[in-house]
XYZ file of C-alpha atoms in Angstrom:
404
model
C 96.733 87.584 82.700
C 97.557 87.269 78.978
C 96.329 90.837 78.484
C 98.614 92.122 81.269
C 101.697 90.005 80.551
C 101.701 89.825 76.746
C 99.131 91.884 74.845
C 99.616 95.289 76.516
C 103.448 95.049 76.528
C 103.367 94.015 72.863
C 101.231 97.047 71.973
C 103.604 99.379 73.832
C 106.646 97.722 72.224
C 105.191 98.163 68.732
C 104.288 101.758 69.547
C 107.889 102.423 70.628
C 109.029 101.178 67.217
C 106.871 103.688 65.334
C 107.201 106.609 67.764
C 110.861 106.380 68.880
C 113.116 103.826 67.210
C 112.060 104.249 63.572
C 111.956 108.093 63.603
C 115.484 108.226 65.119
C 116.916 106.619 61.928
C 119.772 104.966 63.799
C 122.173 102.420 62.329
C 121.163 98.764 62.654
C 123.378 98.065 65.667
C 121.956 100.926 67.738
C 118.442 100.038 66.605
C 118.958 96.476 67.788
C 120.138 97.731 71.193
C 117.072 99.948 71.568
C 114.765 97.102 70.513
C 116.253 94.845 73.191
C 116.044 97.555 75.856
C 112.395 98.377 75.123
C 111.478 94.704 74.876
C 112.959 93.998 78.316
C 111.372 97.119 79.805
C 107.867 96.480 78.499
C 107.889 92.714 79.036
C 109.447 92.986 82.494
C 106.420 91.435 84.251
C 106.564 88.381 82.007
C 110.337 88.119 82.480
C 110.012 88.438 86.278
C 107.339 85.741 86.294
C 109.552 83.428 84.201
C 112.755 84.080 86.170
C 111.307 84.618 89.639
C 108.415 82.171 89.446
C 105.896 84.576 91.028
C 104.948 88.025 89.783
C 103.662 89.300 93.152
C 106.533 88.085 95.317
C 109.267 86.721 93.035
C 112.280 84.743 94.176
C 114.565 87.616 93.253
C 116.467 90.208 95.281
C 114.353 93.280 95.989
C 116.912 95.481 94.236
C 116.473 93.490 91.008
C 112.668 93.813 91.134
C 112.893 97.573 91.730
C 115.470 97.951 88.927
C 113.118 96.246 86.474
C 110.291 98.441 87.716
C 112.385 101.595 87.244
C 113.282 100.467 83.724
C 109.604 99.985 82.986
C 108.871 103.497 84.278
C 111.590 104.887 81.991
C 110.099 103.108 78.968
C 106.568 104.322 79.696
C 107.640 107.933 80.375
C 109.845 108.075 77.290
C 107.066 106.661 75.118
C 104.500 109.180 76.367
C 106.870 112.145 75.928
C 108.041 110.906 72.523
C 104.440 110.549 71.400
C 103.856 114.208 72.267
C 107.007 115.265 70.389
C 106.142 113.284 67.254
C 102.563 114.589 67.155
C 103.639 118.228 67.640
C 106.391 117.967 65.015
C 103.966 116.354 62.577
C 101.382 119.096 63.079
C 103.990 121.831 62.572
C 105.299 120.108 59.438
C 101.837 119.805 57.923
C 100.855 123.372 58.851
C 103.970 125.151 57.608
C 105.060 122.642 54.929
C 108.534 122.190 56.421
C 110.685 119.179 57.205
C 111.849 118.976 60.823
C 113.632 115.615 60.902
C 116.777 116.969 62.556
C 114.768 118.766 65.241
C 112.673 115.643 65.779
C 115.814 113.536 66.242
C 117.318 116.006 68.714
C 114.072 116.161 70.709
C 113.696 112.364 70.785
C 117.256 111.962 72.083
C 116.474 114.585 74.726
C 113.332 112.610 75.627
C 115.328 109.404 76.121
C 117.852 111.128 78.387
C 115.362 113.228 80.360
C 113.217 110.144 80.926
C 116.186 108.535 82.671
C 116.260 111.419 85.137
C 112.484 111.366 85.621
C 112.385 107.610 86.242
C 115.346 107.726 88.674
C 113.751 110.621 90.572
C 110.369 108.889 90.717
C 111.886 105.653 92.054
C 113.825 107.627 94.672
C 110.585 109.306 95.784
C 108.835 105.947 95.978
C 111.431 104.761 98.501
C 110.721 107.672 100.853
C 108.760 106.855 104.030
C 105.116 107.951 104.124
C 104.036 111.333 105.405
C 101.191 111.914 107.871
C 98.079 113.363 106.191
C 95.527 114.867 108.593
C 91.781 115.364 108.130
C 89.256 116.739 110.623
C 85.471 116.363 110.597
C 82.551 117.447 112.751
C 79.221 115.653 113.066
C 76.241 116.072 115.384
C 76.063 112.312 115.985
C 79.226 112.525 118.111
C 78.157 115.507 120.218
C 78.627 113.609 123.467
C 82.333 112.721 123.144
C 84.998 114.496 125.205
C 87.721 114.542 122.552
C 87.945 113.831 118.808
C 87.763 110.166 117.860
C 90.948 109.307 115.955
C 91.078 106.842 113.064
C 94.302 105.960 111.273
C 93.973 104.590 107.753
C 96.642 102.380 106.225
C 96.307 101.321 102.603
C 98.282 99.698 99.807
C 101.298 98.716 101.874
C 102.032 95.957 99.338
C 104.290 94.042 101.705
C 106.288 91.637 99.546
C 109.812 90.279 99.146
C 111.131 93.680 98.009
C 109.857 95.417 101.194
C 112.291 94.788 104.045
C 111.519 94.327 107.733
C 112.835 97.768 108.707
C 110.451 99.478 106.298
C 107.437 97.657 107.764
C 108.667 98.573 111.244
C 108.717 102.249 110.183
C 105.083 101.971 109.030
C 104.120 100.466 112.387
C 106.040 103.014 114.465
C 104.627 105.954 112.501
C 101.104 104.588 112.950
C 101.487 104.017 116.677
C 102.902 107.529 117.120
C 99.495 108.906 116.050
C 97.821 107.266 119.102
C 94.840 105.938 117.123
C 91.545 104.916 118.660
C 91.034 102.700 115.644
C 93.154 101.429 112.731
C 91.491 100.727 109.382
C 93.352 98.954 106.571
C 91.762 99.463 103.161
C 93.264 96.609 101.170
C 96.364 95.589 99.222
C 98.233 94.973 102.443
C 100.269 92.128 100.955
C 101.583 90.583 97.757
C 102.414 86.907 97.335
C 102.955 83.965 99.680
C 103.105 84.231 103.455
C 106.183 82.021 103.825
C 108.264 84.455 101.771
C 107.353 87.514 103.848
C 106.383 86.146 107.281
C 109.174 88.098 108.996
C 107.833 91.367 107.548
C 104.245 90.416 108.439
C 105.245 89.623 112.022
C 105.959 93.337 112.555
C 102.233 94.088 112.176
C 101.522 92.484 115.550
C 103.035 95.635 117.080
C 100.271 97.885 115.708
C 98.348 99.387 118.627
C 94.904 100.980 118.842
C 92.275 101.252 121.577
C 89.374 99.788 119.608
C 91.125 97.315 117.341
C 92.211 96.869 113.748
C 89.753 96.287 110.900
C 90.488 95.591 107.258
C 89.009 94.821 103.859
C 90.496 92.928 100.949
C 91.941 94.701 97.930
C 92.489 93.189 94.503
C 95.999 92.047 95.440
C 94.673 89.911 98.293
C 92.685 87.956 95.720
C 95.756 87.648 93.509
C 97.566 86.274 96.590
C 94.919 83.605 97.390
C 93.040 84.901 100.426
C 92.479 81.435 101.909
C 96.214 81.187 102.629
C 96.077 84.427 104.616
C 92.896 84.022 106.661
C 94.604 82.433 109.681
C 97.449 84.969 109.537
C 95.082 87.906 109.980
C 93.147 86.160 112.735
C 96.366 85.417 114.629
C 97.275 89.109 114.376
C 93.870 90.057 115.775
C 92.701 91.826 112.607
C 88.935 91.829 111.964
C 87.762 91.343 108.376
C 84.696 93.316 107.281
C 83.750 91.832 103.934
C 80.231 93.131 103.255
C 79.832 93.433 107.002
C 79.860 96.025 109.788
C 80.851 96.425 113.409
C 79.533 98.921 115.965
C 82.226 100.555 118.140
C 81.084 101.996 121.456
C 82.901 105.244 122.266
C 81.067 105.972 125.527
C 77.661 105.271 127.085
C 75.881 107.590 124.656
C 77.981 107.535 121.489
C 79.109 104.933 118.992
C 80.506 104.734 115.489
C 79.814 102.021 112.915
C 82.635 100.641 110.759
C 81.530 98.913 107.569
C 83.465 97.266 104.785
C 82.736 95.906 101.327
C 84.410 93.289 99.193
C 86.534 94.221 96.201
C 85.153 93.915 92.635
C 88.096 91.607 91.884
C 86.277 88.975 93.966
C 83.811 88.218 91.185
C 86.587 88.128 88.605
C 88.608 85.560 90.561
C 87.612 82.068 89.502
C 88.026 79.408 92.162
C 89.646 76.198 90.980
C 88.061 72.888 92.050
C 91.061 72.009 94.236
C 90.712 75.360 96.045
C 87.042 75.004 97.005
C 87.647 73.007 100.178
C 90.023 75.689 101.485
C 87.567 78.471 100.607
C 84.613 76.731 102.246
C 86.615 76.490 105.473
C 86.671 80.295 105.768
C 84.098 81.952 108.026
C 82.470 83.929 105.209
C 82.031 80.850 103.005
C 81.148 78.019 105.422
C 77.426 78.085 104.583
C 77.935 77.892 100.812
C 77.683 74.616 98.927
C 78.172 75.817 95.365
C 80.838 78.440 94.810
C 82.718 79.491 91.659
C 83.867 82.984 92.654
C 84.303 84.972 95.849
C 81.630 87.332 97.207
C 81.242 90.533 95.206
C 80.366 94.002 96.507
C 77.125 93.922 98.516
C 76.286 97.328 99.998
C 72.912 96.219 101.369
C 74.589 93.479 103.368
C 77.427 95.754 104.480
C 74.945 98.311 105.838
C 72.488 95.816 107.293
C 71.208 96.733 110.769
C 72.531 100.306 110.711
C 70.317 103.323 111.393
C 71.810 105.552 108.711
C 70.028 108.683 109.956
C 71.245 108.453 113.543
C 74.504 106.499 113.383
C 77.789 107.759 111.989
C 79.144 105.256 109.479
C 82.692 104.913 108.166
C 82.894 102.646 105.117
C 86.041 100.864 103.920
C 86.222 100.261 100.173
C 89.542 99.456 98.551
C 88.558 100.918 95.183
C 87.352 104.548 95.235
C 85.138 103.964 92.196
C 82.673 102.243 94.545
C 81.924 105.661 96.093
C 79.381 106.202 93.312
C 77.219 103.482 94.852
C 78.111 104.172 98.485
C 77.190 107.869 98.195
C 73.571 106.904 97.519
C 73.377 105.991 101.198
C 73.846 108.297 104.187
C 77.404 107.086 104.817
C 79.368 109.884 106.448
C 82.884 108.842 105.404
C 84.323 106.374 102.908
C 87.996 105.396 102.996
C 89.710 104.055 99.877
C 93.099 103.542 98.282
C 94.044 101.536 95.173
C 94.891 104.465 92.860
C 98.244 105.242 94.544
C 97.499 108.914 93.952
C 98.073 108.474 90.227
C 101.818 108.046 90.935
C 103.075 110.374 88.173
C 101.594 113.623 86.780
C 101.422 112.197 83.256
C 99.595 109.100 84.525
C 97.200 110.739 86.985
C 94.594 111.522 84.329
C 94.730 107.973 82.975
C 94.401 106.512 86.482
C 91.399 108.773 87.125
C 89.582 107.303 84.103
C 89.560 103.898 85.794
C 88.493 105.230 89.203
C 85.546 107.515 88.437
C 87.919 110.515 88.771
C 88.687 109.674 92.429
C 92.476 109.482 92.674
C 93.849 111.293 95.719
C 92.641 113.423 98.618
C 89.126 114.310 99.735
C 85.901 114.408 97.717
C 82.405 115.414 98.832
C 78.848 114.687 97.746
C 75.386 115.288 99.157
C 74.034 118.258 101.104
C 75.399 120.277 104.013
C 73.133 118.316 106.355
C 74.007 114.936 104.854
C 77.514 115.212 103.431
C 79.097 112.095 101.984
C 82.894 112.325 102.276
C 85.478 110.221 100.455
C 89.174 110.081 101.331
C 91.426 108.381 98.779
C 94.808 107.551 100.260
C 97.926 107.694 98.090
C 98.835 104.423 99.777
C 101.170 103.847 102.674
C 103.720 102.349 100.297
C 103.590 101.114 96.699
C 103.395 98.032 94.501
C 106.879 97.052 93.325
C 105.490 96.323 89.852
C 105.341 100.055 89.070
C 107.516 101.657 91.705
C 107.347 105.392 91.047
C 106.033 108.574 92.664
C 106.239 112.272 91.840
C 104.187 114.747 93.898
C 102.153 111.859 95.334
C 103.925 110.853 98.563
C 102.972 107.724 100.452
C 100.830 108.573 103.442
C 99.448 107.451 106.751
C 96.012 109.077 106.929
C 94.900 110.439 110.318
C 91.213 111.315 110.726
C 89.800 113.161 113.739
C 86.007 113.242 114.122
C 84.350 115.328 116.827
C 80.878 116.571 117.731
C 79.324 119.565 116.032
């Protein structure tokens, strides 16, 4: 947490001094204003935690949280663009032995102003409702079905205090309009405490599908203390697949297996002594007597009892990076989220570094006979901590699988 709240913002703040504020050569008053602005923008998570009491679902109006997020986007975008300007100007100066201080100042001022437009546009896009993204597959293991089997994937809804009831209702209505046979939720459904967002969560009871609703945890569920949410999901009728699987019968001759794995954040989340009793009351932890972290990713357990040659398997994994391990097995389709599509063009490459290059859309591995497919959703909505999208719309993913 120190790394996220203090160290990284401090590094960015110091970088803004050397890349933007110092090269502009402003008078002391204007410099002081810029220092304050960049400090607030980069340390916004720490400030929200101090003022709002909770980083995931702070006791602040949603508009305030989004404003801070937009300011943070502006600071990041301006720093990246300014870094490019300074490097290019420096290279030109060294190559041609010329001084370009005036040009550098003009370009840096342009960067500050254009970044305002970019950040405002990206926040506006983030507010837009999700689109419907369709995928179709064929597989011999479903040759006996009369019509395509339809799965709707929801991911990264990040329901928190800054997401109002009407927005959640729109997610539900859009999902139900697709007439899904099955709904799969691939993590980061919520942020924060249930009591603060129970009205929003209550809308999820209206989700409808023929064969049920299954989900896996994302990293934000672990940040939000999963033991406080276990009963909520059960009351809604959601089925957790944490290193587990469930066989869905389509007809007398055909079935599909839904599997799910835990999130790597599980092993990074230390359980405090006072939390152990609550954890051991959960179904997945009742048999444990000594526990310091949650269950990590266990593919062998998740695929236990499945005939991988003759059964079509759909795997839920919040983080797409896990596809590297999943693709070693004959798993037909993996559904992921987490990366939010990279959010912004200038960030997409950076996001890909942390996700084994799986950021958005469909990826394939294996042979024509045994293709391993991965779909990475842009996320149904977005985390309010970095609320920005350009060319990466939120999406409800619709998957139709038929016989071949």
